[in-house]
Amino acid sequence: MNQSYLRILESSLNLRIEKGYTNKDYHLDSSVAYIQLKYEPDVLVNVEDMEECNRAEYDDILCAASYKRIVATDDRQKRGVSCWVKNGYHVKKIFSMAYPHFLHVLISNDDIRINLLIVRILIKSSSWSPKEDIDADFKNRYRQWQRVMQYVDNLKDKSNIVIIGDLNHGVISEKYTSEHARRFYNYQMICDDLKRQNIRIAPIEGYSKDGFLKIDHIATSSNVKVLEAKYEDPFDYLGTQKERSKRIGIPDHSVIFSILNICS
């Protein structure tokens, strides 16, 4: 059995549209690219990505480092998810959707072949709302997740699946009552749905957002072994995650850095 290794870095760029602004009002700083490159990833995954903002320097740095970009953005706001793949790998866009933000790419070379599925479940708001609105929001998040699971279920090629991204399921708890909107969409539901597809979420110590949320994940099929997966916050020098969440274009989640062993 041949074994090959792949290094994947997932980052949330925190590029979003605020009322009264357009994409062109925002800037994706080149320093973000330099920090991401320190991990020397084979594949760089970005969620909360954006087209048509001031991002030329960021893109040029990654292109100069021999990466090529595959992107999936919706037509309305030009926001979505993307990945940069190191030259030396073949990459093919298979499918994308805008709701949730979703991109399926096939990445391969002489030794590796993976189906990479990048996901960001969209949320109505992260702020407190009337209980009915919160319930409706979590029901809607689960409908988005069900679209992802339906897509996986319909795949003819289920080998070497890697699912990565921001699943926005809220706080992980052992119990959800009628007082918690998360009973409509939670971590346990995600795990159960993935198990039915013979896919497992990799355990990662710590949290990916605000010191108590664990909403960014990587999950793999049985023939992809996660040798290492960790949350790190290389952007903490720019302030706390809560402070950075107010500054569009500054990552406000911890990254996931993972090393995968792909058996063929």
mmCIF file of C-alpha atoms in Angstrom:
data_model
loop_
_atom_site.group_PDB
_atom_site.id
_atom_site.type_symbol
_atom_site.label_atom_id
_atom_site.label_comp_id
_atom_site.label_asym_id
_atom_site.label_seq_id
_atom_site.Cartn_x
_atom_site.Cartn_y
_atom_site.Cartn_z
ATOM 1 C CA MET A 1 0.000 0.000 0.000
ATOM 2 C CA ASN A 2 1.386 3.401 -1.012
ATOM 3 C CA GLN A 3 1.228 6.245 1.494
ATOM 4 C CA SER A 4 1.506 9.941 0.729
ATOM 5 C CA TYR A 5 1.226 13.083 2.812
ATOM 6 C CA LEU A 6 -0.629 16.355 2.352
ATOM 7 C CA ARG A 7 -0.418 19.547 4.410
ATOM 8 C CA ILE A 8 -3.639 21.597 4.540
ATOM 9 C CA LEU A 9 -4.166 25.005 6.141
ATOM 10 C CA GLU A 10 -7.694 26.385 6.624
ATOM 11 C CA SER A 11 -8.218 30.084 7.388
ATOM 12 C CA SER A 12 -11.265 32.304 7.834
ATOM 13 C CA LEU A 13 -10.478 35.602 6.103
ATOM 14 C CA ASN A 14 -13.340 37.495 7.781
ATOM 15 C CA LEU A 15 -14.293 39.195 4.499
ATOM 16 C CA ARG A 16 -17.931 40.179 4.663
ATOM 17 C CA ILE A 17 -20.245 42.906 3.397
ATOM 18 C CA GLU A 18 -21.520 45.509 5.822
ATOM 19 C CA LYS A 19 -24.598 47.579 5.026
ATOM 20 C CA GLY A 20 -23.790 50.544 2.838
ATOM 21 C CA TYR A 21 -20.472 49.139 1.593
ATOM 22 C CA THR A 22 -19.336 47.154 -1.434
ATOM 23 C CA ASN A 23 -16.516 44.678 -2.037
ATOM 24 C CA LYS A 24 -14.295 47.450 -3.380
ATOM 25 C CA ASP A 25 -14.362 49.167 0.029
ATOM 26 C CA TYR A 26 -12.331 46.350 1.591
ATOM 27 C CA HIS A 27 -8.710 45.285 1.617
ATOM 28 C CA LEU A 28 -7.150 41.841 2.041
ATOM 29 C CA ASP A 29 -3.771 42.564 3.544
ATOM 30 C CA SER A 30 -0.667 40.998 2.017
ATOM 31 C CA SER A 31 0.633 40.136 5.498
ATOM 32 C CA VAL A 32 -2.092 37.471 5.765
ATOM 33 C CA ALA A 33 -0.546 35.615 2.817
ATOM 34 C CA TYR A 34 2.938 35.758 4.340
ATOM 35 C CA ILE A 35 1.663 34.298 7.615
ATOM 36 C CA GLN A 36 -0.229 31.530 5.821
ATOM 37 C CA LEU A 37 2.867 30.614 3.804
ATOM 38 C CA LYS A 38 4.882 30.032 6.992
ATOM 39 C CA TYR A 39 2.948 26.756 7.348
ATOM 40 C CA GLU A 40 4.215 25.623 3.921
ATOM 41 C CA PRO A 41 0.838 24.105 3.011
ATOM 42 C CA ASP A 42 0.261 21.996 -0.073
ATOM 43 C CA VAL A 43 -3.327 23.246 0.001
ATOM 44 C CA LEU A 44 -4.489 26.555 1.458
ATOM 45 C CA VAL A 45 -8.241 26.733 2.149
ATOM 46 C CA ASN A 46 -9.970 30.085 2.677
ATOM 47 C CA VAL A 47 -13.514 30.596 3.926
ATOM 48 C CA GLU A 48 -15.220 34.002 3.996
ATOM 49 C CA ASP A 49 -13.302 34.868 0.840
ATOM 50 C CA MET A 50 -14.297 37.770 -1.429
ATOM 51 C CA GLU A 51 -13.873 38.785 -5.048
ATOM 52 C CA GLU A 52 -13.430 42.369 -6.309
ATOM 53 C CA CYS A 53 -11.933 43.740 -3.097
ATOM 54 C CA ASN A 54 -8.429 45.217 -2.977
ATOM 55 C CA ARG A 55 -6.567 41.908 -2.912
ATOM 56 C CA ALA A 56 -4.006 42.084 -5.739
ATOM 57 C CA GLU A 57 -0.972 42.055 -3.434
ATOM 58 C CA TYR A 58 -2.312 39.059 -1.501
ATOM 59 C CA ASP A 59 -2.981 37.113 -4.706
ATOM 60 C CA ASP A 60 0.380 38.053 -6.229
ATOM 61 C CA ILE A 61 2.266 36.742 -3.186
ATOM 62 C CA LEU A 62 0.592 33.331 -3.393
ATOM 63 C CA CYS A 63 1.014 33.151 -7.163
ATOM 64 C CA ALA A 64 4.707 33.989 -6.779
ATOM 65 C CA ALA A 65 4.969 31.162 -4.241
ATOM 66 C CA SER A 66 3.724 28.761 -6.957
ATOM 67 C CA TYR A 67 0.091 28.341 -5.915
ATOM 68 C CA LYS A 68 -2.952 28.364 -8.181
ATOM 69 C CA ARG A 69 -6.426 29.397 -7.024
ATOM 70 C CA ILE A 70 -9.799 27.723 -7.358
ATOM 71 C CA VAL A 71 -12.750 29.791 -6.162
ATOM 72 C CA ALA A 72 -16.484 29.450 -5.625
ATOM 73 C CA THR A 73 -18.385 32.670 -4.966
ATOM 74 C CA ASP A 74 -22.037 33.562 -5.249
ATOM 75 C CA ASP A 75 -23.201 35.954 -7.955
ATOM 76 C CA ARG A 76 -24.838 38.457 -5.617
ATOM 77 C CA GLN A 77 -22.027 39.415 -3.218
ATOM 78 C CA LYS A 78 -19.032 37.665 -4.826
ATOM 79 C CA ARG A 79 -18.300 35.964 -1.504
ATOM 80 C CA GLY A 80 -17.610 32.334 -0.854
ATOM 81 C CA VAL A 81 -14.832 29.811 -0.323
ATOM 82 C CA SER A 82 -11.622 29.094 -2.197
ATOM 83 C CA CYS A 83 -8.433 27.085 -2.173
ATOM 84 C CA TRP A 84 -4.891 27.636 -3.345
ATOM 85 C CA VAL A 85 -3.081 24.483 -4.458
ATOM 86 C CA LYS A 86 0.677 24.182 -4.778
ATOM 87 C CA ASN A 87 2.038 23.687 -8.291
ATOM 88 C CA GLY A 88 2.922 20.049 -8.753
ATOM 89 C CA TYR A 89 -0.635 18.986 -8.026
ATOM 90 C CA HIS A 90 -3.407 18.748 -10.574
ATOM 91 C CA VAL A 91 -6.570 20.471 -9.407
ATOM 92 C CA LYS A 92 -10.028 20.320 -10.958
ATOM 93 C CA LYS A 93 -13.169 22.122 -9.839
ATOM 94 C CA ILE A 94 -15.975 19.555 -9.674
ATOM 95 C CA PHE A 95 -18.929 21.495 -8.233
ATOM 96 C CA SER A 96 -19.868 24.536 -6.199
ATOM 97 C CA MET A 97 -22.930 26.091 -4.617
ATOM 98 C CA ALA A 98 -23.690 29.416 -3.014
ATOM 99 C CA TYR A 99 -25.977 28.268 -0.191
ATOM 100 C CA PRO A 100 -24.114 27.134 1.792
ATOM 101 C CA HIS A 101 -20.785 28.347 0.472
ATOM 102 C CA PHE A 102 -19.381 25.110 -0.930
ATOM 103 C CA LEU A 103 -16.595 24.015 -3.244
ATOM 104 C CA HIS A 104 -15.604 20.508 -4.336
ATOM 105 C CA VAL A 105 -12.175 20.154 -5.951
ATOM 106 C CA LEU A 106 -10.281 17.050 -6.999
ATOM 107 C CA ILE A 107 -6.581 17.311 -6.116
ATOM 108 C CA SER A 108 -4.098 14.772 -7.442
ATOM 109 C CA ASN A 109 -0.569 13.949 -8.506
ATOM 110 C CA ASP A 110 1.255 10.676 -9.116
ATOM 111 C CA ASP A 111 0.862 9.701 -5.441
ATOM 112 C CA ILE A 112 -2.233 11.519 -4.134
ATOM 113 C CA ARG A 113 -5.875 11.798 -5.069
ATOM 114 C CA ILE A 114 -8.373 13.515 -2.737
ATOM 115 C CA ASN A 115 -11.875 14.886 -3.021
ATOM 116 C CA LEU A 116 -11.669 18.127 -1.038
ATOM 117 C CA LEU A 117 -15.023 19.590 0.047
ATOM 118 C CA ILE A 118 -14.842 23.112 1.487
ATOM 119 C CA VAL A 119 -17.900 24.271 3.451
ATOM 120 C CA ARG A 120 -19.097 27.364 5.227
ATOM 121 C CA ILE A 121 -22.576 27.215 6.728
ATOM 122 C CA LEU A 122 -24.123 30.675 6.458
ATOM 123 C CA ILE A 123 -25.703 32.356 9.462
ATOM 124 C CA LYS A 124 -28.282 35.101 9.661
ATOM 125 C CA SER A 125 -26.564 36.893 12.516
ATOM 126 C CA SER A 126 -24.172 36.159 15.329
ATOM 127 C CA SER A 127 -25.889 38.694 17.589
ATOM 128 C CA TRP A 128 -28.744 37.977 19.975
ATOM 129 C CA SER A 129 -32.236 38.068 18.482
ATOM 130 C CA PRO A 130 -35.747 37.135 19.541
ATOM 131 C CA LYS A 131 -35.871 33.414 20.319
ATOM 132 C CA GLU A 132 -38.058 32.688 17.279
ATOM 133 C CA ASP A 133 -35.440 34.216 14.981
ATOM 134 C CA ILE A 134 -32.633 32.209 16.568
ATOM 135 C CA ASP A 135 -34.638 28.988 16.211
ATOM 136 C CA ALA A 136 -35.346 29.746 12.550
ATOM 137 C CA ASP A 137 -31.685 30.534 11.946
ATOM 138 C CA PHE A 138 -30.494 27.191 13.342
ATOM 139 C CA LYS A 139 -33.155 25.288 11.402
ATOM 140 C CA ASN A 140 -31.901 27.032 8.277
ATOM 141 C CA ARG A 141 -28.283 26.149 9.086
ATOM 142 C CA TYR A 142 -29.255 22.493 9.298
ATOM 143 C CA ARG A 143 -31.022 22.683 5.934
ATOM 144 C CA GLN A 144 -27.755 23.939 4.461
ATOM 145 C CA TRP A 145 -25.865 21.083 6.104
ATOM 146 C CA GLN A 146 -28.370 18.598 4.708
ATOM 147 C CA ARG A 147 -27.574 19.902 1.212
ATOM 148 C CA VAL A 148 -23.916 19.065 1.847
ATOM 149 C CA MET A 149 -24.812 15.577 3.070
ATOM 150 C CA GLN A 150 -27.095 14.999 0.088
ATOM 151 C CA TYR A 151 -24.218 15.978 -2.191
ATOM 152 C CA VAL A 152 -21.869 13.528 -0.462
ATOM 153 C CA ASP A 153 -24.510 10.799 -0.615
ATOM 154 C CA ASN A 154 -24.832 11.278 -4.373
ATOM 155 C CA LEU A 155 -21.093 11.172 -5.074
ATOM 156 C CA LYS A 156 -20.085 8.285 -7.301
ATOM 157 C CA ASP A 157 -16.483 8.602 -6.132
ATOM 158 C CA LYS A 158 -16.461 8.461 -2.327
ATOM 159 C CA SER A 159 -12.756 7.704 -1.989
ATOM 160 C CA ASN A 160 -10.337 9.951 -0.159
ATOM 161 C CA ILE A 161 -12.906 12.514 1.000
ATOM 162 C CA VAL A 162 -11.750 15.479 3.074
ATOM 163 C CA ILE A 163 -14.356 17.925 4.397
ATOM 164 C CA ILE A 164 -13.053 21.151 5.908
ATOM 165 C CA GLY A 165 -14.480 24.512 6.879
ATOM 166 C CA ASP A 166 -16.630 26.550 9.242
ATOM 167 C CA LEU A 167 -19.755 24.566 10.139
ATOM 168 C CA ASN A 168 -21.248 27.240 12.438
ATOM 169 C CA HIS A 169 -23.097 24.809 14.691
ATOM 170 C CA GLY A 170 -22.794 26.861 17.857
ATOM 171 C CA VAL A 171 -21.486 25.858 21.265
ATOM 172 C CA ILE A 172 -20.791 22.146 21.758
ATOM 173 C CA SER A 173 -22.788 20.709 24.644
ATOM 174 C CA GLU A 174 -23.780 17.251 25.819
ATOM 175 C CA LYS A 175 -27.435 18.257 26.076
ATOM 176 C CA TYR A 176 -29.702 20.618 24.154
ATOM 177 C CA THR A 177 -33.111 21.525 25.553
ATOM 178 C CA SER A 178 -36.056 23.456 24.146
ATOM 179 C CA GLU A 179 -34.333 26.597 25.424
ATOM 180 C CA HIS A 180 -31.426 26.085 23.019
ATOM 181 C CA ALA A 181 -31.804 26.799 19.320
ATOM 182 C CA ARG A 182 -28.819 24.511 18.775
ATOM 183 C CA ARG A 183 -31.100 21.520 19.267
ATOM 184 C CA PHE A 184 -32.059 22.082 15.620
ATOM 185 C CA TYR A 185 -28.435 21.967 14.394
ATOM 186 C CA ASN A 186 -25.559 20.813 16.553
ATOM 187 C CA TYR A 187 -22.241 19.028 16.671
ATOM 188 C CA GLN A 188 -23.773 15.657 17.485
ATOM 189 C CA MET A 189 -26.020 15.849 14.413
ATOM 190 C CA ILE A 190 -23.011 16.592 12.234
ATOM 191 C CA CYS A 191 -21.043 13.671 13.669
ATOM 192 C CA ASP A 192 -23.969 11.277 13.196
ATOM 193 C CA ASP A 193 -24.564 12.413 9.605
ATOM 194 C CA LEU A 194 -20.884 12.004 8.753
ATOM 195 C CA LYS A 195 -20.632 8.572 10.382
ATOM 196 C CA ARG A 196 -23.382 7.355 8.066
ATOM 197 C CA GLN A 197 -21.045 8.321 5.205
ATOM 198 C CA ASN A 198 -18.074 6.582 6.897
ATOM 199 C CA ILE A 199 -16.481 9.971 7.551
ATOM 200 C CA ARG A 200 -15.088 11.063 10.926
ATOM 201 C CA ILE A 201 -14.316 14.482 12.386
ATOM 202 C CA ALA A 202 -10.700 14.709 13.504
ATOM 203 C CA PRO A 203 -10.332 15.529 17.208
ATOM 204 C CA ILE A 204 -8.579 18.866 17.773
ATOM 205 C CA GLU A 205 -7.753 20.251 21.203
ATOM 206 C CA GLY A 206 -8.907 23.740 22.089
ATOM 207 C CA TYR A 207 -11.259 26.108 20.317
ATOM 208 C CA SER A 208 -11.362 27.834 16.959
ATOM 209 C CA LYS A 209 -13.255 31.019 17.868
ATOM 210 C CA ASP A 210 -13.471 33.330 20.880
ATOM 211 C CA GLY A 211 -12.031 30.804 23.304
ATOM 212 C CA PHE A 212 -15.223 28.737 23.596
ATOM 213 C CA LEU A 213 -16.464 27.930 20.073
ATOM 214 C CA LYS A 214 -15.241 24.850 18.221
ATOM 215 C CA ILE A 215 -16.919 25.395 14.854
ATOM 216 C CA ASP A 216 -14.091 24.869 12.343
ATOM 217 C CA HIS A 217 -13.464 21.213 11.548
ATOM 218 C CA ILE A 218 -11.704 18.750 9.301
ATOM 219 C CA ALA A 219 -13.284 15.354 8.622
ATOM 220 C CA THR A 220 -11.977 12.506 6.487
ATOM 221 C CA SER A 221 -13.019 9.176 5.024
ATOM 222 C CA SER A 222 -11.463 6.009 6.400
ATOM 223 C CA ASN A 223 -8.517 5.843 3.997
ATOM 224 C CA VAL A 224 -7.327 9.341 4.905
ATOM 225 C CA LYS A 225 -5.550 9.382 8.262
ATOM 226 C CA VAL A 226 -5.131 12.669 10.102
ATOM 227 C CA LEU A 227 -1.601 12.559 11.494
ATOM 228 C CA GLU A 228 -1.802 16.042 12.976
ATOM 229 C CA ALA A 229 -4.535 18.630 13.350
ATOM 230 C CA LYS A 230 -4.312 21.724 15.518
ATOM 231 C CA TYR A 231 -5.862 25.115 16.050
ATOM 232 C CA GLU A 232 -3.428 28.014 16.063
ATOM 233 C CA ASP A 233 -3.955 31.774 16.062
ATOM 234 C CA PRO A 234 -1.015 33.318 14.187
ATOM 235 C CA PHE A 235 -2.933 36.608 13.892
ATOM 236 C CA ASP A 236 -3.246 37.214 17.647
ATOM 237 C CA TYR A 237 -0.694 40.029 17.432
ATOM 238 C CA LEU A 238 -3.480 42.059 15.772
ATOM 239 C CA GLY A 239 -5.716 41.811 18.847
ATOM 240 C CA THR A 240 -8.194 39.351 20.303
ATOM 241 C CA GLN A 241 -10.521 37.437 17.997
ATOM 242 C CA LYS A 242 -13.478 39.506 19.233
ATOM 243 C CA GLU A 243 -11.589 42.709 18.455
ATOM 244 C CA ARG A 244 -10.563 41.433 15.022
ATOM 245 C CA SER A 245 -14.097 40.369 14.149
ATOM 246 C CA LYS A 246 -14.921 44.070 13.835
ATOM 247 C CA ARG A 247 -12.114 44.624 11.294
ATOM 248 C CA ILE A 248 -13.141 43.193 7.935
ATOM 249 C CA GLY A 249 -10.322 41.351 6.193
ATOM 250 C CA ILE A 250 -8.451 40.384 9.366
ATOM 251 C CA PRO A 251 -8.829 36.671 10.217
ATOM 252 C CA ASP A 252 -10.857 36.281 13.421
ATOM 253 C CA HIS A 253 -10.739 32.475 13.787
ATOM 254 C CA SER A 254 -7.863 30.214 14.626
ATOM 255 C CA VAL A 255 -6.514 28.386 11.599
ATOM 256 C CA ILE A 256 -6.592 24.613 11.267
ATOM 257 C CA PHE A 257 -3.251 23.159 10.281
ATOM 258 C CA SER A 258 -3.358 19.469 9.384
ATOM 259 C CA ILE A 259 -1.090 16.794 7.979
ATOM 260 C CA LEU A 260 -2.884 13.955 6.233
ATOM 261 C CA ASN A 261 -1.690 10.490 5.332
ATOM 262 C CA ILE A 262 -3.472 9.311 2.179
ATOM 263 C CA CYS A 263 -3.387 5.581 1.486
ATOM 264 C CA SER A 264 -3.795 4.271 -2.063
#
